[in-house]
Amino acid sequence: MSITDPNHLINKPMAVIGAGTLGRRIALMLATRGGEVRLYDPNETVLSEGVSFVEENIQSQVQKTNDGRVGKAVITSSMTEAVAGAWLIIEAVPESIELKRKVLHELDEISDSEAIIASNSSSFPSSQLIDKVSRPERVLSAHFYMPPRVTAVELMSCGKTSPNLIQKLIEVFPMFGLQPFHVREDSVGLIFNRVWAAIKRESLYVVAQGVSTPSEVDDIFKLVIGATQGPFRNMDEVGLDVVLAIEEHYAELRPGLPEEVRTLLKEYISKGWLGVKTGRGFYNDYQ
Ligand code: NAD
């Protein structure tokens, strides 16, 4: 039975490893065809919150999915239990290259040999995670944004992924209400995160050089692009420490990126102004 066969999608389980911010959202989308999604997370609180998140949102989500049906997310107590018989396994564990490599190695060993294994990593292409994987032809990057609000998912080969597999997922993901995009070359930051990194970087540079202010950059950005939110408001929401870590990663790979951008972020961070989570960032209206 092909993975694009609707019966396959309902009758064979899927697994999501890591039930945090992204894992539970991925599980929600995968549950919209009536199938079973196994969630695993070593943190039991996060795990049960993840299952509750799916239960609370599945009805409304199914209504948006063509031919949608209410599936379920279930708690599992080990990765082995989660992946047994699964046709699709998505890892959404924290962004540590060592942890991701270890998890992919383990998944490769314990899953069915035909199972598809995808990494949701934002900054490590799956090509960097497969050193201990014996069957890399079934491994790829599947980078989700913020489903169910943002339904884009970027699919990128690990360098050894079967081309047929990416094509199949491009056919199958829309059935789950997702919009797949094929990343055609190995790319740190995949597609959109690279474009967005450039916008953030130049916005910060403009402010670091005294050309404009954060709120004025946001205002002109919204006016010209027709966006509802500007880059500085967005950075405050993400957290300036996270924004700095992302920019430092790009700077390591691409010497010559302007230092002033990171210096500006560090100034805010040193004052404890990390954005929404500390009540102040580029904006001071989060109390
Ligand atoms: P998170 O910290 O919210 O969730 C990660 C979860 O993984 C935690 O609940 C943790 O307990 C669990 N975990 C730790 N070790 C584990 C293990 N060995 N096995 C299973 N679970 C384990 O992180 P997140 O924001 O959901 O990010 C997860 C991944 O998704 C990262 O690779 C990140 O780059 C990617 N991502 C995040 C976002 C975002 O906006 N947060 C967007 C796109 C992609």
PDB file of C-alpha atoms in Angstrom, residues 80-267:
ATOM      1  CA  THR A  80      10.362   2.210  21.099  1.00  0.00           C
ATOM      2  CA  GLU A  81       6.676   2.120  22.002  1.00  0.00           C
ATOM      3  CA  ALA A  82       6.060   5.333  20.040  1.00  0.00           C
ATOM      4  CA  VAL A  83       7.621   4.168  16.784  1.00  0.00           C
ATOM      5  CA  ALA A  84       6.429   0.531  16.717  1.00  0.00           C
ATOM      6  CA  GLY A  85       4.672   0.077  13.362  1.00  0.00           C
ATOM      7  CA  ALA A  86       4.764   3.827  12.576  1.00  0.00           C
ATOM      8  CA  TRP A  87       5.057   4.874   8.913  1.00  0.00           C
ATOM      9  CA  LEU A  88       6.142   8.441   9.707  1.00  0.00           C
ATOM     10  CA  ILE A  89       8.310   9.592  12.614  1.00  0.00           C
ATOM     11  CA  ILE A  90       9.087  13.253  13.259  1.00  0.00           C
ATOM     12  CA  GLU A  91      11.637  14.356  15.794  1.00  0.00           C
ATOM     13  CA  ALA A  92      11.005  17.694  17.516  1.00  0.00           C
ATOM     14  CA  VAL A  93      13.524  17.454  20.379  1.00  0.00           C
ATOM     15  CA  PRO A  94      15.542  20.497  21.559  1.00  0.00           C
ATOM     16  CA  GLU A  95      17.928  22.201  19.138  1.00  0.00           C
ATOM     17  CA  SER A  96      21.188  20.424  20.122  1.00  0.00           C
ATOM     18  CA  ILE A  97      23.176  18.759  17.361  1.00  0.00           C
ATOM     19  CA  GLU A  98      24.472  16.003  19.672  1.00  0.00           C
ATOM     20  CA  LEU A  99      20.967  15.211  20.930  1.00  0.00           C
ATOM     21  CA  LYS A 100      19.514  15.219  17.403  1.00  0.00           C
ATOM     22  CA  ARG A 101      22.258  12.858  16.161  1.00  0.00           C
ATOM     23  CA  LYS A 102      21.667  10.518  19.079  1.00  0.00           C
ATOM     24  CA  VAL A 103      17.899  10.515  18.607  1.00  0.00           C
ATOM     25  CA  LEU A 104      18.117   9.907  14.842  1.00  0.00           C
ATOM     26  CA  HIS A 105      20.585   7.066  15.405  1.00  0.00           C
ATOM     27  CA  GLU A 106      18.226   5.468  17.910  1.00  0.00           C
ATOM     28  CA  LEU A 107      15.159   5.988  15.709  1.00  0.00           C
ATOM     29  CA  ASP A 108      16.987   4.358  12.801  1.00  0.00           C
ATOM     30  CA  GLU A 109      17.695   1.323  14.967  1.00  0.00           C
ATOM     31  CA  ILE A 110      14.282   0.860  16.598  1.00  0.00           C
ATOM     32  CA  SER A 111      11.826   1.795  13.826  1.00  0.00           C
ATOM     33  CA  ASP A 112      10.425  -0.317  10.993  1.00  0.00           C
ATOM     34  CA  SER A 113      12.915  -0.358   8.132  1.00  0.00           C
ATOM     35  CA  GLU A 114      10.406   1.348   5.795  1.00  0.00           C
ATOM     36  CA  ALA A 115       9.479   4.142   8.244  1.00  0.00           C
ATOM     37  CA  ILE A 116      10.183   7.723   7.180  1.00  0.00           C
ATOM     38  CA  ILE A 117      12.241   9.643   9.733  1.00  0.00           C
ATOM     39  CA  ALA A 118      12.108  13.451   9.589  1.00  0.00           C
ATOM     40  CA  SER A 119      13.901  16.103  11.611  1.00  0.00           C
ATOM     41  CA  ASN A 120      12.146  19.367  12.443  1.00  0.00           C
ATOM     42  CA  SER A 121      15.428  21.156  13.213  1.00  0.00           C
ATOM     43  CA  SER A 122      15.503  24.835  12.218  1.00  0.00           C
ATOM     44  CA  SER A 123      19.274  25.253  12.159  1.00  0.00           C
ATOM     45  CA  PHE A 124      20.811  21.820  11.535  1.00  0.00           C
ATOM     46  CA  PRO A 125      20.156  20.320   8.099  1.00  0.00           C
ATOM     47  CA  SER A 126      19.482  16.584   8.334  1.00  0.00           C
ATOM     48  CA  SER A 127      22.700  16.060   6.313  1.00  0.00           C
ATOM     49  CA  GLN A 128      24.512  16.966   9.572  1.00  0.00           C
ATOM     50  CA  LEU A 129      22.536  14.524  11.698  1.00  0.00           C
ATOM     51  CA  ILE A 130      22.943  11.178   9.927  1.00  0.00           C
ATOM     52  CA  ASP A 131      26.513  10.172  10.828  1.00  0.00           C
ATOM     53  CA  LYS A 132      25.278   7.081  12.701  1.00  0.00           C
ATOM     54  CA  VAL A 133      22.196   6.346  10.583  1.00  0.00           C
ATOM     55  CA  SER A 134      22.392   3.110   8.613  1.00  0.00           C
ATOM     56  CA  ARG A 135      19.456   3.805   6.237  1.00  0.00           C
ATOM     57  CA  PRO A 136      19.697   7.521   5.381  1.00  0.00           C
ATOM     58  CA  GLU A 137      17.578   7.085   2.239  1.00  0.00           C
ATOM     59  CA  ARG A 138      14.472   7.294   4.487  1.00  0.00           C
ATOM     60  CA  VAL A 139      15.686  10.335   6.467  1.00  0.00           C
ATOM     61  CA  LEU A 140      14.989  14.002   5.624  1.00  0.00           C
ATOM     62  CA  SER A 141      14.333  17.436   7.094  1.00  0.00           C
ATOM     63  CA  ALA A 142      10.666  18.349   7.515  1.00  0.00           C
ATOM     64  CA  HIS A 143      10.643  21.831   8.952  1.00  0.00           C
ATOM     65  CA  PHE A 144       7.282  22.982  10.263  1.00  0.00           C
ATOM     66  CA  TYR A 145       6.546  26.586  11.189  1.00  0.00           C
ATOM     67  CA  MET A 146       3.780  27.227  13.710  1.00  0.00           C
ATOM     68  CA  PRO A 147       0.870  24.961  12.772  1.00  0.00           C
ATOM     69  CA  PRO A 148      -2.076  25.222  12.835  1.00  0.00           C
ATOM     70  CA  ARG A 149      -1.651  29.008  12.266  1.00  0.00           C
ATOM     71  CA  VAL A 150       1.265  28.723   9.830  1.00  0.00           C
ATOM     72  CA  THR A 151       0.934  25.554   7.780  1.00  0.00           C
ATOM     73  CA  ALA A 152       4.087  25.729   5.639  1.00  0.00           C
ATOM     74  CA  VAL A 153       6.457  22.769   5.892  1.00  0.00           C
ATOM     75  CA  GLU A 154       9.827  22.729   4.167  1.00  0.00           C
ATOM     76  CA  LEU A 155      11.126  19.360   2.944  1.00  0.00           C
ATOM     77  CA  MET A 156      14.871  18.953   2.405  1.00  0.00           C
ATOM     78  CA  SER A 157      16.952  15.912   1.531  1.00  0.00           C
ATOM     79  CA  CYS A 158      19.666  14.719   3.906  1.00  0.00           C
ATOM     80  CA  GLY A 159      21.797  14.279   0.796  1.00  0.00           C
ATOM     81  CA  LYS A 160      20.914  10.590   0.628  1.00  0.00           C
ATOM     82  CA  THR A 161      17.111  10.762   0.833  1.00  0.00           C
ATOM     83  CA  SER A 162      15.287   8.807  -1.831  1.00  0.00           C
ATOM     84  CA  PRO A 163      13.946  11.487  -4.270  1.00  0.00           C
ATOM     85  CA  ASN A 164      10.791   9.449  -4.563  1.00  0.00           C
ATOM     86  CA  LEU A 165      10.179   9.906  -0.836  1.00  0.00           C
ATOM     87  CA  ILE A 166      10.213  13.710  -0.984  1.00  0.00           C
ATOM     88  CA  GLN A 167       7.803  13.588  -3.925  1.00  0.00           C
ATOM     89  CA  LYS A 168       5.450  11.310  -1.956  1.00  0.00           C
ATOM     90  CA  LEU A 169       5.461  13.643   1.040  1.00  0.00           C
ATOM     91  CA  ILE A 170       4.736  16.603  -1.230  1.00  0.00           C
ATOM     92  CA  GLU A 171       1.612  14.685  -2.295  1.00  0.00           C
ATOM     93  CA  VAL A 172       0.655  13.482   1.160  1.00  0.00           C
ATOM     94  CA  PHE A 173       1.167  16.530   3.425  1.00  0.00           C
ATOM     95  CA  PRO A 174      -1.654  18.614   1.881  1.00  0.00           C
ATOM     96  CA  MET A 175      -4.044  15.859   3.025  1.00  0.00           C
ATOM     97  CA  PHE A 176      -3.120  16.925   6.586  1.00  0.00           C
ATOM     98  CA  GLY A 177      -3.776  20.613   5.887  1.00  0.00           C
ATOM     99  CA  LEU A 178      -0.061  21.339   5.405  1.00  0.00           C
ATOM    100  CA  GLN A 179       1.614  23.215   2.544  1.00  0.00           C
ATOM    101  CA  PRO A 180       4.892  21.576   1.596  1.00  0.00           C
ATOM    102  CA  PHE A 181       7.796  23.377  -0.099  1.00  0.00           C
ATOM    103  CA  HIS A 182      10.752  21.526  -1.559  1.00  0.00           C
ATOM    104  CA  VAL A 183      14.144  22.887  -0.470  1.00  0.00           C
ATOM    105  CA  ARG A 184      16.140  21.922  -3.553  1.00  0.00           C
ATOM    106  CA  GLU A 185      19.670  22.209  -2.146  1.00  0.00           C
ATOM    107  CA  ASP A 186      21.177  21.669   1.301  1.00  0.00           C
ATOM    108  CA  SER A 187      20.525  24.951   3.107  1.00  0.00           C
ATOM    109  CA  VAL A 188      21.169  26.094   6.682  1.00  0.00           C
ATOM    110  CA  GLY A 189      17.953  27.915   7.585  1.00  0.00           C
ATOM    111  CA  LEU A 190      16.076  26.149   4.762  1.00  0.00           C
ATOM    112  CA  ILE A 191      14.071  28.735   2.750  1.00  0.00           C
ATOM    113  CA  PHE A 192      12.036  31.177   4.763  1.00  0.00           C
ATOM    114  CA  ASN A 193      14.259  31.403   7.845  1.00  0.00           C
ATOM    115  CA  ARG A 194      17.127  32.563   5.604  1.00  0.00           C
ATOM    116  CA  VAL A 195      14.992  35.264   4.024  1.00  0.00           C
ATOM    117  CA  TRP A 196      13.714  36.335   7.439  1.00  0.00           C
ATOM    118  CA  ALA A 197      17.256  36.321   8.900  1.00  0.00           C
ATOM    119  CA  ALA A 198      18.301  38.820   6.241  1.00  0.00           C
ATOM    120  CA  ILE A 199      15.341  41.094   7.056  1.00  0.00           C
ATOM    121  CA  LYS A 200      16.071  40.933  10.804  1.00  0.00           C
ATOM    122  CA  ARG A 201      19.800  41.516  10.259  1.00  0.00           C
ATOM    123  CA  GLU A 202      19.347  44.596   8.064  1.00  0.00           C
ATOM    124  CA  SER A 203      16.672  46.014  10.365  1.00  0.00           C
ATOM    125  CA  LEU A 204      19.055  45.685  13.320  1.00  0.00           C
ATOM    126  CA  TYR A 205      21.892  47.193  11.268  1.00  0.00           C
ATOM    127  CA  VAL A 206      19.744  50.201  10.333  1.00  0.00           C
ATOM    128  CA  VAL A 207      19.065  50.821  14.046  1.00  0.00           C
ATOM    129  CA  ALA A 208      22.684  50.096  15.117  1.00  0.00           C
ATOM    130  CA  GLN A 209      23.867  52.746  12.648  1.00  0.00           C
ATOM    131  CA  GLY A 210      21.397  55.287  14.049  1.00  0.00           C
ATOM    132  CA  VAL A 211      19.549  55.499  10.726  1.00  0.00           C
ATOM    133  CA  SER A 212      16.166  54.790  12.340  1.00  0.00           C
ATOM    134  CA  THR A 213      14.482  53.473  15.476  1.00  0.00           C
ATOM    135  CA  PRO A 214      12.854  50.051  16.102  1.00  0.00           C
ATOM    136  CA  SER A 215       9.283  51.386  16.081  1.00  0.00           C
ATOM    137  CA  GLU A 216       9.856  53.482  12.952  1.00  0.00           C
ATOM    138  CA  VAL A 217      11.397  50.503  11.113  1.00  0.00           C
ATOM    139  CA  ASP A 218       8.336  48.434  12.091  1.00  0.00           C
ATOM    140  CA  ASP A 219       5.967  51.189  10.942  1.00  0.00           C
ATOM    141  CA  ILE A 220       7.567  51.592   7.528  1.00  0.00           C
ATOM    142  CA  PHE A 221       7.873  47.804   7.123  1.00  0.00           C
ATOM    143  CA  LYS A 222       4.156  47.340   7.789  1.00  0.00           C
ATOM    144  CA  LEU A 223       3.219  50.199   5.480  1.00  0.00           C
ATOM    145  CA  VAL A 224       5.333  49.119   2.526  1.00  0.00           C
ATOM    146  CA  ILE A 225       4.951  45.330   2.761  1.00  0.00           C
ATOM    147  CA  GLY A 226       1.372  45.368   4.023  1.00  0.00           C
ATOM    148  CA  ALA A 227       2.409  43.227   7.002  1.00  0.00           C
ATOM    149  CA  THR A 228       0.553  43.258  10.310  1.00  0.00           C
ATOM    150  CA  GLN A 229       3.760  43.193  12.356  1.00  0.00           C
ATOM    151  CA  GLY A 230       7.309  44.506  11.921  1.00  0.00           C
ATOM    152  CA  PRO A 231      10.632  42.731  12.545  1.00  0.00           C
ATOM    153  CA  PHE A 232      11.348  44.341  15.941  1.00  0.00           C
ATOM    154  CA  ARG A 233       7.991  43.362  17.398  1.00  0.00           C
ATOM    155  CA  ASN A 234       8.561  39.857  16.065  1.00  0.00           C
ATOM    156  CA  MET A 235      12.060  39.665  17.570  1.00  0.00           C
ATOM    157  CA  ASP A 236      10.641  40.733  20.945  1.00  0.00           C
ATOM    158  CA  GLU A 237       8.158  37.864  20.730  1.00  0.00           C
ATOM    159  CA  VAL A 238      10.773  35.267  19.781  1.00  0.00           C
ATOM    160  CA  GLY A 239      13.203  36.477  22.467  1.00  0.00           C
ATOM    161  CA  LEU A 240      16.368  38.497  21.777  1.00  0.00           C
ATOM    162  CA  ASP A 241      18.587  35.734  23.208  1.00  0.00           C
ATOM    163  CA  VAL A 242      17.155  33.308  20.641  1.00  0.00           C
ATOM    164  CA  VAL A 243      17.543  35.898  17.862  1.00  0.00           C
ATOM    165  CA  LEU A 244      21.205  36.364  18.870  1.00  0.00           C
ATOM    166  CA  ALA A 245      21.879  32.596  18.904  1.00  0.00           C
ATOM    167  CA  ILE A 246      20.435  32.276  15.392  1.00  0.00           C
ATOM    168  CA  GLU A 247      22.473  35.227  14.077  1.00  0.00           C
ATOM    169  CA  GLU A 248      25.666  33.881  15.719  1.00  0.00           C
ATOM    170  CA  HIS A 249      25.115  30.581  13.920  1.00  0.00           C
ATOM    171  CA  TYR A 250      24.865  32.372  10.546  1.00  0.00           C
ATOM    172  CA  ALA A 251      27.904  34.537  11.421  1.00  0.00           C
ATOM    173  CA  GLU A 252      29.980  31.409  12.133  1.00  0.00           C
ATOM    174  CA  LEU A 253      29.127  30.025   8.699  1.00  0.00           C
ATOM    175  CA  ARG A 254      29.443  33.295   6.782  1.00  0.00           C
ATOM    176  CA  PRO A 255      32.356  35.447   7.902  1.00  0.00           C
ATOM    177  CA  GLY A 256      31.840  39.134   7.182  1.00  0.00           C
ATOM    178  CA  LEU A 257      28.298  39.587   8.487  1.00  0.00           C
ATOM    179  CA  PRO A 258      28.117  42.942  10.324  1.00  0.00           C
ATOM    180  CA  GLU A 259      29.254  42.680  13.950  1.00  0.00           C
ATOM    181  CA  GLU A 260      27.141  45.742  14.887  1.00  0.00           C
ATOM    182  CA  VAL A 261      23.991  43.624  14.597  1.00  0.00           C
ATOM    183  CA  ARG A 262      25.132  41.212  17.317  1.00  0.00           C
ATOM    184  CA  THR A 263      26.517  44.066  19.442  1.00  0.00           C
ATOM    185  CA  LEU A 264      23.114  45.789  19.447  1.00  0.00           C
ATOM    186  CA  LEU A 265      21.370  42.567  20.508  1.00  0.00           C
ATOM    187  CA  LYS A 266      23.957  41.997  23.268  1.00  0.00           C
ATOM    188  CA  GLU A 267      23.361  45.509  24.635  1.00  0.00           C
TER     189      GLU A 267
END
